[in-house]
């Protein structure tokens, strides 16, 4: 009797995601980006920064996506720039300088997050150090699990917090405390960060993402164009004189005059029903 051919081996090929260093998921109005390099505490390499930019760019015009949530894992949001990736070759030095604004993703990513037209919320558990903390500060606000730790330890490596840390941190907590934290590399707890208004909320361990999602749910009732313009107005205004700030605020308010959503918002109010915004 002829032997039955061996059953074809089932191939359970792992479905590969689009990215190597991040995971992405769309959930109830948010693009959730998970930094996913756990063996290196989510240290930022250039490819990961490029992936973050790419993922955010892919939904910027997607109207159902209202905001971006960044997260890591329970041990680390992000332990900063990948220290193993710092080039020491003398011949690279000025190429790195020339490329830093226009080509290096690990610099572009930070300003990309700052200038993004939708809110970027960081849900931080575990370490947020160096570039990890700087990334969270370039976002719009931070929610921290109670075991989160924040710090700018670059000085230990004779580096400086060069991804916005020496600019953003003093603007949040004042120059004197920022200097102390940078010059001692002291890590602060979520509770202390809350006291300094670095974070908006502290949650039980592991619940920062849930709190961020709750806030996204609340934001979904607000006109998305209003959120886009108020983000611009607040961020630009903080970099201007008060008089210039009022002026650009008035211009942005005027820009919304012709939106369908403004009409819908006012009509819905008059008709005592919830507004249905389209983002146009
Ligand atoms: N760049 C590259 N690798 C990093 C890293 C970074 N910024 N931070 C952590 N890692 C790696 C470690 O080298 C280690 O990898 P290995 O297992 O292959 O050796 C792994 O992540 C786990 O880190 P480890 O130091 O073993 O964990 P820990 O719990 O003892 O300490 C920290 C955690 C965050 C306190 C410590 O890793 C640290 O100080 N990291 C550097 C933080 C920093 O200076 N950031 C600013 C960079 S400019």
PDB file of C-alpha atoms and ligand atoms in Angstrom:
ATOM      1  CA  UNK A   1       0.000   0.000   0.000  1.00  0.00           C
ATOM      2  CA  UNK A   2       1.280   3.346  -1.011  1.00  0.00           C
ATOM      3  CA  UNK A   3       2.187   5.528   1.888  1.00  0.00           C
ATOM      4  CA  UNK A   4       0.083   8.570   2.415  1.00  0.00           C
ATOM      5  CA  UNK A   5       2.036  11.669   1.557  1.00  0.00           C
ATOM      6  CA  UNK A   6       3.124  13.457   4.692  1.00  0.00           C
ATOM      7  CA  UNK A   7       0.681  16.130   5.726  1.00  0.00           C
ATOM      8  CA  UNK A   8       1.901  19.515   4.670  1.00  0.00           C
ATOM      9  CA  UNK A   9       3.561  21.221   7.577  1.00  0.00           C
ATOM     10  CA  UNK A  10       1.444  24.109   8.696  1.00  0.00           C
ATOM     11  CA  UNK A  11       3.403  27.289   8.392  1.00  0.00           C
ATOM     12  CA  UNK A  12       2.493  29.630  11.160  1.00  0.00           C
ATOM     13  CA  UNK A  13       4.473  32.457   9.721  1.00  0.00           C
ATOM     14  CA  UNK A  14       4.534  35.368  12.148  1.00  0.00           C
ATOM     15  CA  UNK A  15       2.714  38.323  10.738  1.00  0.00           C
ATOM     16  CA  UNK A  16       5.330  41.005  10.537  1.00  0.00           C
ATOM     17  CA  UNK A  17       4.299  44.516  11.411  1.00  0.00           C
ATOM     18  CA  UNK A  18       5.233  47.434   9.242  1.00  0.00           C
ATOM     19  CA  UNK A  19       7.858  48.644  11.673  1.00  0.00           C
ATOM     20  CA  UNK A  20      10.846  47.119  13.416  1.00  0.00           C
ATOM     21  CA  UNK A  21      11.051  49.254  16.560  1.00  0.00           C
ATOM     22  CA  UNK A  22       7.502  50.425  17.217  1.00  0.00           C
ATOM     23  CA  UNK A  23       4.029  48.932  17.312  1.00  0.00           C
ATOM     24  CA  UNK A  24       1.040  50.915  16.156  1.00  0.00           C
ATOM     25  CA  UNK A  25      -2.664  50.505  16.744  1.00  0.00           C
ATOM     26  CA  UNK A  26      -5.639  52.684  15.999  1.00  0.00           C
ATOM     27  CA  UNK A  27      -8.114  52.765  18.814  1.00  0.00           C
ATOM     28  CA  UNK A  28     -11.092  55.019  19.410  1.00  0.00           C
ATOM     29  CA  UNK A  29      -9.724  58.154  17.805  1.00  0.00           C
ATOM     30  CA  UNK A  30      -6.095  57.654  18.788  1.00  0.00           C
ATOM     31  CA  UNK A  31      -3.058  56.301  17.036  1.00  0.00           C
ATOM     32  CA  UNK A  32      -1.267  54.460  19.827  1.00  0.00           C
ATOM     33  CA  UNK A  33       2.445  54.130  19.213  1.00  0.00           C
ATOM     34  CA  UNK A  34       4.316  51.705  21.444  1.00  0.00           C
ATOM     35  CA  UNK A  35       8.086  52.030  21.515  1.00  0.00           C
ATOM     36  CA  UNK A  36       9.116  48.429  21.147  1.00  0.00           C
ATOM     37  CA  UNK A  37      12.754  47.800  21.833  1.00  0.00           C
ATOM     38  CA  UNK A  38      12.363  46.391  25.327  1.00  0.00           C
ATOM     39  CA  UNK A  39      15.781  44.713  25.520  1.00  0.00           C
ATOM     40  CA  UNK A  40      17.352  48.187  25.277  1.00  0.00           C
ATOM     41  CA  UNK A  41      14.740  49.893  27.450  1.00  0.00           C
ATOM     42  CA  UNK A  42      13.337  51.454  24.285  1.00  0.00           C
ATOM     43  CA  UNK A  43      16.476  53.503  23.673  1.00  0.00           C
ATOM     44  CA  UNK A  44      15.973  55.658  20.595  1.00  0.00           C
ATOM     45  CA  UNK A  45      17.948  54.760  17.522  1.00  0.00           C
ATOM     46  CA  UNK A  46      17.663  56.606  14.258  1.00  0.00           C
ATOM     47  CA  UNK A  47      15.440  53.973  12.645  1.00  0.00           C
ATOM     48  CA  UNK A  48      12.973  54.096  15.546  1.00  0.00           C
ATOM     49  CA  UNK A  49      12.777  57.870  15.248  1.00  0.00           C
ATOM     50  CA  UNK A  50      12.110  57.536  11.527  1.00  0.00           C
ATOM     51  CA  UNK A  51       9.364  55.019  12.233  1.00  0.00           C
ATOM     52  CA  UNK A  52       7.687  57.347  14.727  1.00  0.00           C
ATOM     53  CA  UNK A  53       7.695  60.141  12.131  1.00  0.00           C
ATOM     54  CA  UNK A  54       6.356  57.793   9.464  1.00  0.00           C
ATOM     55  CA  UNK A  55       3.564  56.435  11.657  1.00  0.00           C
ATOM     56  CA  UNK A  56       2.462  59.906  12.697  1.00  0.00           C
ATOM     57  CA  UNK A  57       2.654  61.258   9.154  1.00  0.00           C
ATOM     58  CA  UNK A  58       0.480  58.407   7.916  1.00  0.00           C
ATOM     59  CA  UNK A  59      -2.473  59.542  10.042  1.00  0.00           C
ATOM     60  CA  UNK A  60      -2.074  63.306  10.020  1.00  0.00           C
ATOM     61  CA  UNK A  61      -4.788  63.667   7.398  1.00  0.00           C
ATOM     62  CA  UNK A  62      -6.904  60.849   8.736  1.00  0.00           C
ATOM     63  CA  UNK A  63      -9.817  62.672  10.282  1.00  0.00           C
ATOM     64  CA  UNK A  64     -10.932  59.835  12.543  1.00  0.00           C
ATOM     65  CA  UNK A  65      -7.597  59.991  14.310  1.00  0.00           C
ATOM     66  CA  UNK A  66      -7.808  62.807  16.828  1.00  0.00           C
ATOM     67  CA  UNK A  67      -4.509  62.379  18.573  1.00  0.00           C
ATOM     68  CA  UNK A  68      -1.421  60.262  19.110  1.00  0.00           C
ATOM     69  CA  UNK A  69      -0.578  58.420  22.313  1.00  0.00           C
ATOM     70  CA  UNK A  70       3.056  57.445  22.863  1.00  0.00           C
ATOM     71  CA  UNK A  71       3.903  54.697  25.301  1.00  0.00           C
ATOM     72  CA  UNK A  72       6.632  52.227  26.153  1.00  0.00           C
ATOM     73  CA  UNK A  73       6.283  49.300  28.500  1.00  0.00           C
ATOM     74  CA  UNK A  74       6.051  48.871  32.257  1.00  0.00           C
ATOM     75  CA  UNK A  75       9.825  49.001  32.773  1.00  0.00           C
ATOM     76  CA  UNK A  76      10.633  51.866  30.457  1.00  0.00           C
ATOM     77  CA  UNK A  77       8.903  54.496  28.431  1.00  0.00           C
ATOM     78  CA  UNK A  78      12.314  55.213  26.928  1.00  0.00           C
ATOM     79  CA  UNK A  79      15.847  55.288  28.376  1.00  0.00           C
ATOM     80  CA  UNK A  80      16.998  57.987  25.977  1.00  0.00           C
ATOM     81  CA  UNK A  81      19.200  58.105  22.937  1.00  0.00           C
ATOM     82  CA  UNK A  82      20.885  54.835  22.067  1.00  0.00           C
ATOM     83  CA  UNK A  83      24.278  55.407  23.621  1.00  0.00           C
ATOM     84  CA  UNK A  84      25.825  52.664  21.544  1.00  0.00           C
ATOM     85  CA  UNK A  85      24.965  54.524  18.355  1.00  0.00           C
ATOM     86  CA  UNK A  86      27.053  57.626  18.998  1.00  0.00           C
ATOM     87  CA  UNK A  87      29.679  57.837  16.293  1.00  0.00           C
ATOM     88  CA  UNK A  88      33.189  58.513  17.459  1.00  0.00           C
ATOM     89  CA  UNK A  89      34.851  58.639  14.055  1.00  0.00           C
ATOM     90  CA  UNK A  90      36.546  61.989  13.578  1.00  0.00           C
ATOM     91  CA  UNK A  91      35.716  61.946   9.874  1.00  0.00           C
ATOM     92  CA  UNK A  92      31.964  61.799  10.684  1.00  0.00           C
ATOM     93  CA  UNK A  93      31.861  64.751  13.030  1.00  0.00           C
ATOM     94  CA  UNK A  94      31.022  67.548  10.664  1.00  0.00           C
ATOM     95  CA  UNK A  95      28.844  65.355   8.458  1.00  0.00           C
ATOM     96  CA  UNK A  96      26.748  64.738  11.553  1.00  0.00           C
ATOM     97  CA  UNK A  97      26.656  68.480  12.162  1.00  0.00           C
ATOM     98  CA  UNK A  98      25.656  69.250   8.575  1.00  0.00           C
ATOM     99  CA  UNK A  99      22.938  66.600   8.519  1.00  0.00           C
ATOM    100  CA  UNK A 100      21.469  67.215  11.925  1.00  0.00           C
ATOM    101  CA  UNK A 101      18.576  69.453  10.961  1.00  0.00           C
ATOM    102  CA  UNK A 102      17.659  68.062   7.593  1.00  0.00           C
ATOM    103  CA  UNK A 103      18.566  64.415   7.520  1.00  0.00           C
ATOM    104  CA  UNK A 104      19.038  62.952  10.974  1.00  0.00           C
ATOM    105  CA  UNK A 105      15.733  61.418  12.002  1.00  0.00           C
ATOM    106  CA  UNK A 106      16.769  61.349  15.632  1.00  0.00           C
ATOM    107  CA  UNK A 107      16.714  65.139  15.617  1.00  0.00           C
ATOM    108  CA  UNK A 108      13.816  65.671  13.245  1.00  0.00           C
ATOM    109  CA  UNK A 109      11.520  63.442  15.282  1.00  0.00           C
ATOM    110  CA  UNK A 110      11.474  65.771  18.282  1.00  0.00           C
ATOM    111  CA  UNK A 111      10.408  68.856  16.356  1.00  0.00           C
ATOM    112  CA  UNK A 112       8.050  66.732  14.303  1.00  0.00           C
ATOM    113  CA  UNK A 113       6.237  65.795  17.509  1.00  0.00           C
ATOM    114  CA  UNK A 114       6.208  69.436  18.635  1.00  0.00           C
ATOM    115  CA  UNK A 115       4.778  70.716  15.355  1.00  0.00           C
ATOM    116  CA  UNK A 116       2.283  67.921  14.822  1.00  0.00           C
ATOM    117  CA  UNK A 117      -1.223  69.259  14.190  1.00  0.00           C
ATOM    118  CA  UNK A 118      -2.909  66.837  16.590  1.00  0.00           C
ATOM    119  CA  UNK A 119      -2.286  66.382  20.296  1.00  0.00           C
ATOM    120  CA  UNK A 120       0.481  64.023  21.315  1.00  0.00           C
ATOM    121  CA  UNK A 121       0.013  62.497  24.772  1.00  0.00           C
ATOM    122  CA  UNK A 122       2.753  60.496  26.452  1.00  0.00           C
ATOM    123  CA  UNK A 123       1.636  57.674  28.745  1.00  0.00           C
ATOM    124  CA  UNK A 124       4.765  57.031  30.792  1.00  0.00           C
ATOM    125  CA  UNK A 125       5.500  53.962  32.896  1.00  0.00           C
ATOM    126  CA  UNK A 126       9.000  53.219  34.197  1.00  0.00           C
ATOM    127  CA  UNK A 127      12.046  55.143  33.007  1.00  0.00           C
ATOM    128  CA  UNK A 128      11.698  58.319  30.962  1.00  0.00           C
ATOM    129  CA  UNK A 129      15.314  59.390  30.792  1.00  0.00           C
ATOM    130  CA  UNK A 130      17.316  61.643  28.532  1.00  0.00           C
ATOM    131  CA  UNK A 131      15.789  61.664  25.070  1.00  0.00           C
ATOM    132  CA  UNK A 132      12.837  59.678  26.441  1.00  0.00           C
ATOM    133  CA  UNK A 133      11.987  62.477  28.837  1.00  0.00           C
ATOM    134  CA  UNK A 134      12.723  65.043  26.124  1.00  0.00           C
ATOM    135  CA  UNK A 135      10.379  63.255  23.734  1.00  0.00           C
ATOM    136  CA  UNK A 136       7.597  63.303  26.321  1.00  0.00           C
ATOM    137  CA  UNK A 137       8.190  67.024  26.939  1.00  0.00           C
ATOM    138  CA  UNK A 138       7.918  67.782  23.224  1.00  0.00           C
ATOM    139  CA  UNK A 139       4.493  66.158  23.311  1.00  0.00           C
ATOM    140  CA  UNK A 140       1.528  68.117  24.605  1.00  0.00           C
ATOM    141  CA  UNK A 141       1.208  66.517  27.999  1.00  0.00           C
ATOM    142  CA  UNK A 142       2.282  63.560  30.066  1.00  0.00           C
ATOM    143  CA  UNK A 143       0.342  61.016  32.102  1.00  0.00           C
ATOM    144  CA  UNK A 144       2.535  58.995  34.448  1.00  0.00           C
ATOM    145  CA  UNK A 145       2.075  55.692  36.199  1.00  0.00           C
ATOM    146  CA  UNK A 146       3.123  55.984  39.836  1.00  0.00           C
ATOM    147  CA  UNK A 147       6.389  54.065  39.294  1.00  0.00           C
ATOM    148  CA  UNK A 148       7.540  56.328  36.463  1.00  0.00           C
ATOM    149  CA  UNK A 149      10.894  58.050  36.851  1.00  0.00           C
ATOM    150  CA  UNK A 150      12.033  61.121  34.972  1.00  0.00           C
ATOM    151  CA  UNK A 151      15.540  62.441  34.551  1.00  0.00           C
ATOM    152  CA  UNK A 152      18.112  64.012  32.280  1.00  0.00           C
ATOM    153  CA  UNK A 153      21.311  62.047  32.988  1.00  0.00           C
ATOM    154  CA  UNK A 154      23.256  63.126  29.874  1.00  0.00           C
ATOM    155  CA  UNK A 155      25.847  64.953  31.955  1.00  0.00           C
ATOM    156  CA  UNK A 156      27.014  61.589  33.278  1.00  0.00           C
ATOM    157  CA  UNK A 157      28.241  60.837  29.765  1.00  0.00           C
ATOM    158  CA  UNK A 158      29.572  64.372  29.297  1.00  0.00           C
ATOM    159  CA  UNK A 159      26.717  65.030  26.906  1.00  0.00           C
ATOM    160  CA  UNK A 160      23.960  67.584  27.309  1.00  0.00           C
ATOM    161  CA  UNK A 161      20.196  67.091  27.007  1.00  0.00           C
ATOM    162  CA  UNK A 162      20.405  68.268  23.422  1.00  0.00           C
ATOM    163  CA  UNK A 163      16.951  67.258  22.228  1.00  0.00           C
ATOM    164  CA  UNK A 164      15.132  70.158  23.795  1.00  0.00           C
ATOM    165  CA  UNK A 165      15.872  69.345  27.428  1.00  0.00           C
ATOM    166  CA  UNK A 166      17.719  72.545  28.270  1.00  0.00           C
ATOM    167  CA  UNK A 167      14.911  74.564  26.683  1.00  0.00           C
ATOM    168  CA  UNK A 168      11.692  72.742  27.499  1.00  0.00           C
ATOM    169  CA  UNK A 169      12.426  71.712  31.083  1.00  0.00           C
ATOM    170  CA  UNK A 170      13.263  75.253  32.334  1.00  0.00           C
ATOM    171  CA  UNK A 171      10.114  76.544  30.654  1.00  0.00           C
ATOM    172  CA  UNK A 172       8.080  73.997  32.623  1.00  0.00           C
ATOM    173  CA  UNK A 173       9.772  74.045  36.028  1.00  0.00           C
ATOM    174  CA  UNK A 174      11.944  77.171  35.988  1.00  0.00           C
ATOM    175  CA  UNK A 175      15.643  77.579  35.320  1.00  0.00           C
ATOM    176  CA  UNK A 176      16.920  76.967  38.859  1.00  0.00           C
ATOM    177  CA  UNK A 177      15.298  73.568  39.362  1.00  0.00           C
ATOM    178  CA  UNK A 178      16.060  72.509  35.778  1.00  0.00           C
ATOM    179  CA  UNK A 179      19.728  73.275  36.371  1.00  0.00           C
ATOM    180  CA  UNK A 180      19.745  71.288  39.597  1.00  0.00           C
ATOM    181  CA  UNK A 181      18.145  68.265  37.937  1.00  0.00           C
ATOM    182  CA  UNK A 182      20.448  68.416  34.905  1.00  0.00           C
ATOM    183  CA  UNK A 183      23.578  69.018  36.968  1.00  0.00           C
ATOM    184  CA  UNK A 184      22.872  66.200  39.397  1.00  0.00           C
ATOM    185  CA  UNK A 185      21.164  63.772  36.956  1.00  0.00           C
ATOM    186  CA  UNK A 186      18.738  63.088  39.796  1.00  0.00           C
ATOM    187  CA  UNK A 187      15.776  60.977  38.796  1.00  0.00           C
ATOM    188  CA  UNK A 188      12.443  62.228  40.078  1.00  0.00           C
ATOM    189  CA  UNK A 189       9.349  60.209  40.834  1.00  0.00           C
ATOM    190  CA  UNK A 190       5.993  60.617  39.133  1.00  0.00           C
ATOM    191  CA  UNK A 191       4.669  62.270  42.290  1.00  0.00           C
ATOM    192  CA  UNK A 192       7.485  64.839  42.331  1.00  0.00           C
ATOM    193  CA  UNK A 193       6.983  65.409  38.590  1.00  0.00           C
ATOM    194  CA  UNK A 194       3.330  66.100  39.288  1.00  0.00           C
ATOM    195  CA  UNK A 195       4.311  68.654  41.909  1.00  0.00           C
ATOM    196  CA  UNK A 196       6.496  70.427  39.332  1.00  0.00           C
ATOM    197  CA  UNK A 197       3.706  70.253  36.710  1.00  0.00           C
ATOM    198  CA  UNK A 198       5.833  68.103  34.445  1.00  0.00           C
ATOM    199  CA  UNK A 199       2.996  65.586  34.318  1.00  0.00           C
ATOM    200  CA  UNK A 200      -0.719  66.266  34.284  1.00  0.00           C
ATOM    201  CA  UNK A 201      -1.825  63.150  36.160  1.00  0.00           C
ATOM    202  CA  UNK A 202      -0.341  60.297  38.154  1.00  0.00           C
ATOM    203  CA  UNK A 203      -2.163  56.984  37.945  1.00  0.00           C
ATOM    204  CA  UNK A 204      -1.686  53.644  39.668  1.00  0.00           C
ATOM    205  CA  UNK A 205       1.154  51.657  38.109  1.00  0.00           C
ATOM    206  CA  UNK A 206       0.217  50.397  34.656  1.00  0.00           C
ATOM    207  CA  UNK A 207      -2.783  52.684  34.254  1.00  0.00           C
ATOM    208  CA  UNK A 208      -1.258  55.675  32.455  1.00  0.00           C
ATOM    209  CA  UNK A 209      -2.494  54.460  29.076  1.00  0.00           C
ATOM    210  CA  UNK A 210      -6.024  53.992  30.432  1.00  0.00           C
ATOM    211  CA  UNK A 211      -6.007  57.562  31.724  1.00  0.00           C
ATOM    212  CA  UNK A 212      -4.691  58.849  28.385  1.00  0.00           C
ATOM    213  CA  UNK A 213      -7.479  56.982  26.615  1.00  0.00           C
ATOM    214  CA  UNK A 214     -10.033  58.497  28.974  1.00  0.00           C
ATOM    215  CA  UNK A 215      -8.785  61.973  28.061  1.00  0.00           C
ATOM    216  CA  UNK A 216      -8.947  61.156  24.342  1.00  0.00           C
ATOM    217  CA  UNK A 217     -12.559  60.107  24.867  1.00  0.00           C
ATOM    218  CA  UNK A 218     -13.274  63.505  26.457  1.00  0.00           C
ATOM    219  CA  UNK A 219     -11.443  65.303  23.651  1.00  0.00           C
ATOM    220  CA  UNK A 220     -13.523  63.501  21.039  1.00  0.00           C
ATOM    221  CA  UNK A 221     -16.452  65.762  21.977  1.00  0.00           C
ATOM    222  CA  UNK A 222     -14.425  68.858  21.066  1.00  0.00           C
ATOM    223  CA  UNK A 223     -14.177  70.141  17.500  1.00  0.00           C
ATOM    224  CA  UNK A 224     -10.925  68.767  16.039  1.00  0.00           C
ATOM    225  CA  UNK A 225     -10.246  72.012  14.172  1.00  0.00           C
ATOM    226  CA  UNK A 226     -10.607  73.885  17.437  1.00  0.00           C
ATOM    227  CA  UNK A 227      -8.034  71.558  19.009  1.00  0.00           C
ATOM    228  CA  UNK A 228      -5.675  71.983  16.056  1.00  0.00           C
ATOM    229  CA  UNK A 229      -5.881  75.775  16.219  1.00  0.00           C
ATOM    230  CA  UNK A 230      -5.616  76.039  19.993  1.00  0.00           C
ATOM    231  CA  UNK A 231      -2.522  73.826  19.918  1.00  0.00           C
ATOM    232  CA  UNK A 232      -0.980  76.209  17.372  1.00  0.00           C
ATOM    233  CA  UNK A 233      -2.097  79.252  19.282  1.00  0.00           C
ATOM    234  CA  UNK A 234      -0.781  78.119  22.659  1.00  0.00           C
ATOM    235  CA  UNK A 235       2.533  76.794  21.357  1.00  0.00           C
ATOM    236  CA  UNK A 236       3.260  79.759  19.087  1.00  0.00           C
ATOM    237  CA  UNK A 237       2.032  82.215  21.664  1.00  0.00           C
ATOM    238  CA  UNK A 238       4.431  80.927  24.321  1.00  0.00           C
ATOM    239  CA  UNK A 239       7.258  81.904  21.996  1.00  0.00           C
ATOM    240  CA  UNK A 240       5.996  85.458  21.399  1.00  0.00           C
ATOM    241  CA  UNK A 241       5.263  88.655  23.227  1.00  0.00           C
ATOM    242  CA  UNK A 242       1.780  88.757  24.725  1.00  0.00           C
ATOM    243  CA  UNK A 243       0.653  91.367  22.183  1.00  0.00           C
ATOM    244  CA  UNK A 244       1.874  89.191  19.277  1.00  0.00           C
ATOM    245  CA  UNK A 245       0.236  86.211  20.927  1.00  0.00           C
ATOM    246  CA  UNK A 246      -3.147  87.935  21.009  1.00  0.00           C
ATOM    247  CA  UNK A 247      -2.732  88.902  17.367  1.00  0.00           C
ATOM    248  CA  UNK A 248      -1.952  85.408  16.116  1.00  0.00           C
ATOM    249  CA  UNK A 249      -4.754  84.027  18.308  1.00  0.00           C
ATOM    250  CA  UNK A 250      -7.201  86.397  16.626  1.00  0.00           C
ATOM    251  CA  UNK A 251      -5.946  85.290  13.200  1.00  0.00           C
ATOM    252  CA  UNK A 252      -6.410  81.615  14.056  1.00  0.00           C
ATOM    253  CA  UNK A 253      -9.881  82.304  15.458  1.00  0.00           C
ATOM    254  CA  UNK A 254     -10.727  84.067  12.200  1.00  0.00           C
ATOM    255  CA  UNK A 255      -9.490  81.103  10.161  1.00  0.00           C
ATOM    256  CA  UNK A 256     -12.209  78.940  11.700  1.00  0.00           C
ATOM    257  CA  UNK A 257     -14.952  81.316  10.581  1.00  0.00           C
ATOM    258  CA  UNK A 258     -15.537  79.383   7.373  1.00  0.00           C
ATOM    259  CA  UNK A 259     -15.383  75.868   8.713  1.00  0.00           C
ATOM    260  CA  UNK A 260     -18.372  73.530   8.388  1.00  0.00           C
ATOM    261  CA  UNK A 261     -17.673  72.373  11.926  1.00  0.00           C
ATOM    262  CA  UNK A 262     -18.185  75.843  13.370  1.00  0.00           C
ATOM    263  CA  UNK A 263     -21.579  76.016  11.685  1.00  0.00           C
ATOM    264  CA  UNK A 264     -22.400  72.523  12.901  1.00  0.00           C
ATOM    265  CA  UNK A 265     -21.308  73.365  16.448  1.00  0.00           C
ATOM    266  CA  UNK A 266     -23.504  76.446  16.623  1.00  0.00           C
ATOM    267  CA  UNK A 267     -26.474  74.694  14.963  1.00  0.00           C
ATOM    268  CA  UNK A 268     -26.187  71.709  17.295  1.00  0.00           C
ATOM    269  CA  UNK A 269     -26.153  74.054  20.285  1.00  0.00           C
ATOM    270  CA  UNK A 270     -29.295  75.806  19.061  1.00  0.00           C
ATOM    271  CA  UNK A 271     -30.989  72.455  18.396  1.00  0.00           C
ATOM    272  CA  UNK A 272     -29.873  71.072  21.772  1.00  0.00           C
ATOM    273  CA  UNK A 273     -28.160  68.026  20.316  1.00  0.00           C
ATOM    274  CA  UNK A 274     -24.573  66.788  20.307  1.00  0.00           C
ATOM    275  CA  UNK A 275     -22.531  68.182  17.419  1.00  0.00           C
ATOM    276  CA  UNK A 276     -21.194  65.892  14.710  1.00  0.00           C
ATOM    277  CA  UNK A 277     -17.877  67.282  13.602  1.00  0.00           C
ATOM    278  CA  UNK A 278     -16.175  66.357  10.346  1.00  0.00           C
ATOM    279  CA  UNK A 279     -12.907  68.182  10.723  1.00  0.00           C
ATOM    280  CA  UNK A 280     -13.570  70.496   7.789  1.00  0.00           C
TER     281      UNK A 280
HETATM  282  N1  LIG B   1      21.231  53.352  25.094  1.00  0.00           N
HETATM  283  C1  LIG B   1      21.541  52.101  24.750  1.00  0.00           C
HETATM  284  N2  LIG B   1      21.270  51.030  25.530  1.00  0.00           N
HETATM  285  C2  LIG B   1      20.639  51.273  26.695  1.00  0.00           C
HETATM  286  C3  LIG B   1      20.294  52.555  27.118  1.00  0.00           C
HETATM  287  C4  LIG B   1      20.607  53.626  26.253  1.00  0.00           C
HETATM  288  N3  LIG B   1      20.268  54.893  26.549  1.00  0.00           N
HETATM  289  N4  LIG B   1      19.687  52.467  28.322  1.00  0.00           N
HETATM  290  C5  LIG B   1      19.671  51.163  28.641  1.00  0.00           C
HETATM  291  N5  LIG B   1      20.247  50.438  27.660  1.00  0.00           N
HETATM  292  C6  LIG B   1      20.431  48.997  27.600  1.00  0.00           C
HETATM  293  C7  LIG B   1      21.550  48.530  28.505  1.00  0.00           C
HETATM  294  O1  LIG B   1      22.807  48.689  27.877  1.00  0.00           O
HETATM  295  C8  LIG B   1      21.157  47.079  28.700  1.00  0.00           C
HETATM  296  O2  LIG B   1      21.506  46.366  27.526  1.00  0.00           O
HETATM  297  P1  LIG B   1      22.335  44.987  27.639  1.00  0.00           P
HETATM  298  O3  LIG B   1      21.447  44.077  28.439  1.00  0.00           O
HETATM  299  O4  LIG B   1      22.522  44.563  26.223  1.00  0.00           O
HETATM  300  O5  LIG B   1      23.601  45.311  28.349  1.00  0.00           O
HETATM  301  C9  LIG B   1      19.634  47.140  28.741  1.00  0.00           C
HETATM  302  O6  LIG B   1      19.273  48.338  28.095  1.00  0.00           O
HETATM  303  C10 LIG B   1      19.067  47.148  30.143  1.00  0.00           C
HETATM  304  O7  LIG B   1      19.675  48.210  30.842  1.00  0.00           O
HETATM  305  P2  LIG B   1      20.392  48.016  32.267  1.00  0.00           P
HETATM  306  O8  LIG B   1      21.343  49.152  32.453  1.00  0.00           O
HETATM  307  O9  LIG B   1      20.960  46.645  32.369  1.00  0.00           O
HETATM  308  O10 LIG B   1      19.153  48.140  33.225  1.00  0.00           O
HETATM  309  P3  LIG B   1      19.116  48.690  34.716  1.00  0.00           P
HETATM  310  O11 LIG B   1      17.759  48.416  35.234  1.00  0.00           O
HETATM  311  O12 LIG B   1      20.299  48.184  35.488  1.00  0.00           O
HETATM  312  O13 LIG B   1      19.330  50.291  34.579  1.00  0.00           O
HETATM  313  C11 LIG B   1      18.927  52.463  33.621  1.00  0.00           C
HETATM  314  C12 LIG B   1      18.362  51.049  33.919  1.00  0.00           C
HETATM  315  C13 LIG B   1      17.904  53.172  32.763  1.00  0.00           C
HETATM  316  C14 LIG B   1      19.127  53.212  34.930  1.00  0.00           C
HETATM  317  C15 LIG B   1      20.281  52.340  32.881  1.00  0.00           C
HETATM  318  O14 LIG B   1      20.100  51.446  31.778  1.00  0.00           O
HETATM  319  C16 LIG B   1      20.787  53.638  32.338  1.00  0.00           C
HETATM  320  O15 LIG B   1      21.314  54.437  33.084  1.00  0.00           O
HETATM  321  N6  LIG B   1      20.648  53.848  31.015  1.00  0.00           N
HETATM  322  C17 LIG B   1      21.161  55.033  30.370  1.00  0.00           C
HETATM  323  C18 LIG B   1      20.210  56.181  30.542  1.00  0.00           C
HETATM  324  C19 LIG B   1      20.806  57.432  29.946  1.00  0.00           C
HETATM  325  O16 LIG B   1      21.887  57.871  30.279  1.00  0.00           O
HETATM  326  N7  LIG B   1      20.067  58.044  28.993  1.00  0.00           N
HETATM  327  C20 LIG B   1      20.509  59.227  28.334  1.00  0.00           C
HETATM  328  C21 LIG B   1      21.193  58.886  27.087  1.00  0.00           C
HETATM  329  S1  LIG B   1      21.894  60.325  26.291  1.00  0.00           S
END
